[in-house]
């Protein structure tokens, strides 16, 4: 009977995973399945909890990074938020230096900086976003500029 709750928990985590698509809840569901299997085989509750935690941690730190990397390589993972802006084109609105600057990126004005020890980029130049740090885009000029 105790194992039933583990499997219900795994199902609930699987449902949450369907809506998040981050593979985190899938790994936690795998841990819950392992805890349920241990309970089904007669393990005491404390041992089931330990097994569930160990399996979930193992899946989170080994299988999840591998799966995300392979999904990104195949182009099947749609990046969102700041990660999606890396590699995007922008236009400088004023001079961009290591300490200040602004760019027009995806229709919005962003504060921008160059990489450390990079020369300033003049106003009106097409740039590529190489990183996002907080609310600041780190940019580099286009190869032809």
Short mmCIF file of C-alpha atoms in Angstrom, two decimals:
data_model
loop_
_atom_site.label_atom_id
_atom_site.label_comp_id
_atom_site.label_asym_id
_atom_site.label_seq_id
_atom_site.Cartn_x
_atom_site.Cartn_y
_atom_site.Cartn_z
CA UNK A 1 0.00 0.00 0.00
CA UNK A 2 2.88 2.39 0.75
CA UNK A 3 4.26 1.87 -2.73
CA UNK A 4 1.02 3.19 -4.24
CA UNK A 5 1.79 6.70 -2.92
CA UNK A 6 5.21 6.62 -4.54
CA UNK A 7 3.67 5.74 -7.90
CA UNK A 8 0.97 8.41 -7.54
CA UNK A 9 3.72 10.92 -6.75
CA UNK A 10 5.68 9.78 -9.81
CA UNK A 11 2.58 10.25 -11.96
CA UNK A 12 1.99 13.74 -10.55
CA UNK A 13 5.62 14.67 -11.25
CA UNK A 14 5.25 13.29 -14.77
CA UNK A 15 2.19 15.48 -15.35
CA UNK A 16 4.08 18.54 -14.13
CA UNK A 17 6.94 17.62 -16.51
CA UNK A 18 4.54 17.69 -19.46
CA UNK A 19 3.86 21.36 -18.72
CA UNK A 20 7.43 22.45 -17.92
CA UNK A 21 9.43 20.42 -20.49
CA UNK A 22 12.63 20.93 -18.52
CA UNK A 23 13.34 17.25 -17.71
CA UNK A 24 13.76 18.13 -14.02
CA UNK A 25 10.42 16.72 -12.92
CA UNK A 26 10.97 13.64 -15.10
CA UNK A 27 14.15 12.91 -13.16
CA UNK A 28 12.32 13.41 -9.86
CA UNK A 29 9.59 11.07 -11.12
CA UNK A 30 12.30 8.50 -11.82
CA UNK A 31 13.41 8.82 -8.21
CA UNK A 32 9.83 8.36 -7.01
CA UNK A 33 9.51 5.24 -9.17
CA UNK A 34 12.68 3.85 -7.59
CA UNK A 35 11.32 4.64 -4.12
CA UNK A 36 8.05 2.91 -5.04
CA UNK A 37 9.89 -0.13 -6.34
CA UNK A 38 11.86 -0.33 -3.10
CA UNK A 39 8.64 -0.05 -1.06
CA UNK A 40 7.01 -2.69 -3.26
CA UNK A 41 9.91 -5.04 -2.48
CA UNK A 42 9.37 -4.50 1.26
CA UNK A 43 11.95 -1.83 2.09
CA UNK A 44 11.18 0.33 5.13
CA UNK A 45 10.04 3.91 4.51
CA UNK A 46 13.39 5.47 5.43
CA UNK A 47 15.20 3.23 2.92
CA UNK A 48 12.65 4.02 0.20
CA UNK A 49 13.21 7.73 0.80
CA UNK A 50 16.99 7.34 0.63
CA UNK A 51 16.73 5.31 -2.59
CA UNK A 52 14.35 7.84 -4.15
CA UNK A 53 16.67 10.74 -3.29
CA UNK A 54 19.79 8.97 -4.55
CA UNK A 55 18.19 7.91 -7.83
CA UNK A 56 16.69 11.36 -8.40
CA UNK A 57 20.04 13.03 -7.73
CA UNK A 58 21.84 10.56 -9.99
CA UNK A 59 19.35 11.18 -12.80
CA UNK A 60 19.44 14.96 -12.34
CA UNK A 61 23.21 15.24 -12.44
CA UNK A 62 24.05 12.56 -15.03
CA UNK A 63 21.18 11.73 -17.37
CA UNK A 64 19.49 15.16 -17.56
CA UNK A 65 22.59 17.09 -18.80
CA UNK A 66 23.23 14.41 -21.42
CA UNK A 67 19.61 14.50 -22.63
CA UNK A 68 19.55 18.31 -22.77
CA UNK A 69 22.82 18.36 -24.71
CA UNK A 70 21.56 15.84 -27.25
CA UNK A 71 18.22 17.67 -27.64
CA UNK A 72 20.07 20.95 -28.25
CA UNK A 73 22.36 19.29 -30.79
CA UNK A 74 19.37 17.95 -32.72
CA UNK A 75 17.65 21.35 -32.57
CA UNK A 76 14.64 19.83 -30.84
CA UNK A 77 14.93 22.02 -27.74
CA UNK A 78 13.49 25.49 -28.12
CA UNK A 79 15.51 27.95 -26.06
CA UNK A 80 13.60 30.67 -24.25
CA UNK A 81 14.28 33.75 -22.15
CA UNK A 82 17.80 35.18 -22.11
CA UNK A 83 19.40 32.02 -23.53
CA UNK A 84 17.41 32.48 -26.75
CA UNK A 85 19.03 35.90 -27.29
CA UNK A 86 22.60 34.60 -27.45
CA UNK A 87 23.74 34.81 -31.06
CA UNK A 88 21.01 37.30 -31.96
CA UNK A 89 21.72 40.41 -33.99
CA UNK A 90 21.40 43.89 -32.45
CA UNK A 91 22.21 47.47 -33.46
CA UNK A 92 24.10 49.85 -31.19
CA UNK A 93 22.16 52.96 -30.19
CA UNK A 94 25.23 54.71 -28.81
CA UNK A 95 28.87 53.81 -28.31
CA UNK A 96 29.27 50.52 -26.44
CA UNK A 97 32.29 50.10 -24.17
CA UNK A 98 33.30 47.84 -21.30
CA UNK A 99 31.33 50.03 -18.89
CA UNK A 100 28.34 51.47 -20.77
CA UNK A 101 26.23 51.38 -23.90
CA UNK A 102 22.81 50.52 -25.32
CA UNK A 103 21.60 48.29 -28.15
CA UNK A 104 18.29 47.62 -29.87
CA UNK A 105 17.74 43.89 -29.48
CA UNK A 106 14.56 42.09 -30.58
CA UNK A 107 12.69 45.40 -30.67
CA UNK A 108 13.73 46.37 -27.15
CA UNK A 109 16.44 48.65 -25.80
CA UNK A 110 19.00 46.77 -23.70
CA UNK A 111 21.97 48.00 -21.75
CA UNK A 112 25.07 46.59 -23.38
CA UNK A 113 28.76 46.12 -22.75
CA UNK A 114 31.68 44.79 -24.75
CA UNK A 115 33.74 41.88 -23.56
CA UNK A 116 36.68 42.69 -21.29
CA UNK A 117 39.56 44.47 -23.10
CA UNK A 118 37.56 44.76 -26.34
CA UNK A 119 37.67 48.03 -28.27
CA UNK A 120 34.61 50.31 -28.14
CA UNK A 121 31.90 49.78 -30.75
CA UNK A 122 30.56 52.89 -32.47
CA UNK A 123 26.90 53.90 -32.72
CA UNK A 124 24.81 52.30 -35.49
CA UNK A 125 26.92 49.16 -35.86
CA UNK A 126 25.42 45.67 -36.21
CA UNK A 127 26.56 43.49 -33.31
CA UNK A 128 26.07 39.93 -32.14
CA UNK A 129 25.03 39.06 -28.59
CA UNK A 130 27.67 36.75 -27.14
CA UNK A 131 26.27 36.52 -23.59
CA UNK A 132 23.59 37.88 -21.29
CA UNK A 133 24.63 38.90 -17.77
CA UNK A 134 21.61 39.91 -15.75
CA UNK A 135 19.84 42.57 -17.83
CA UNK A 136 22.96 43.47 -19.83
CA UNK A 137 23.82 42.12 -23.28
CA UNK A 138 27.50 41.42 -23.89
CA UNK A 139 28.08 42.17 -27.58
CA UNK A 140 30.76 41.89 -30.23
CA UNK A 141 30.82 43.55 -33.65
CA UNK A 142 29.81 41.59 -36.74
CA UNK A 143 32.77 40.03 -38.52
CA UNK A 144 32.53 42.44 -41.45
CA UNK A 145 32.26 45.59 -39.31
#
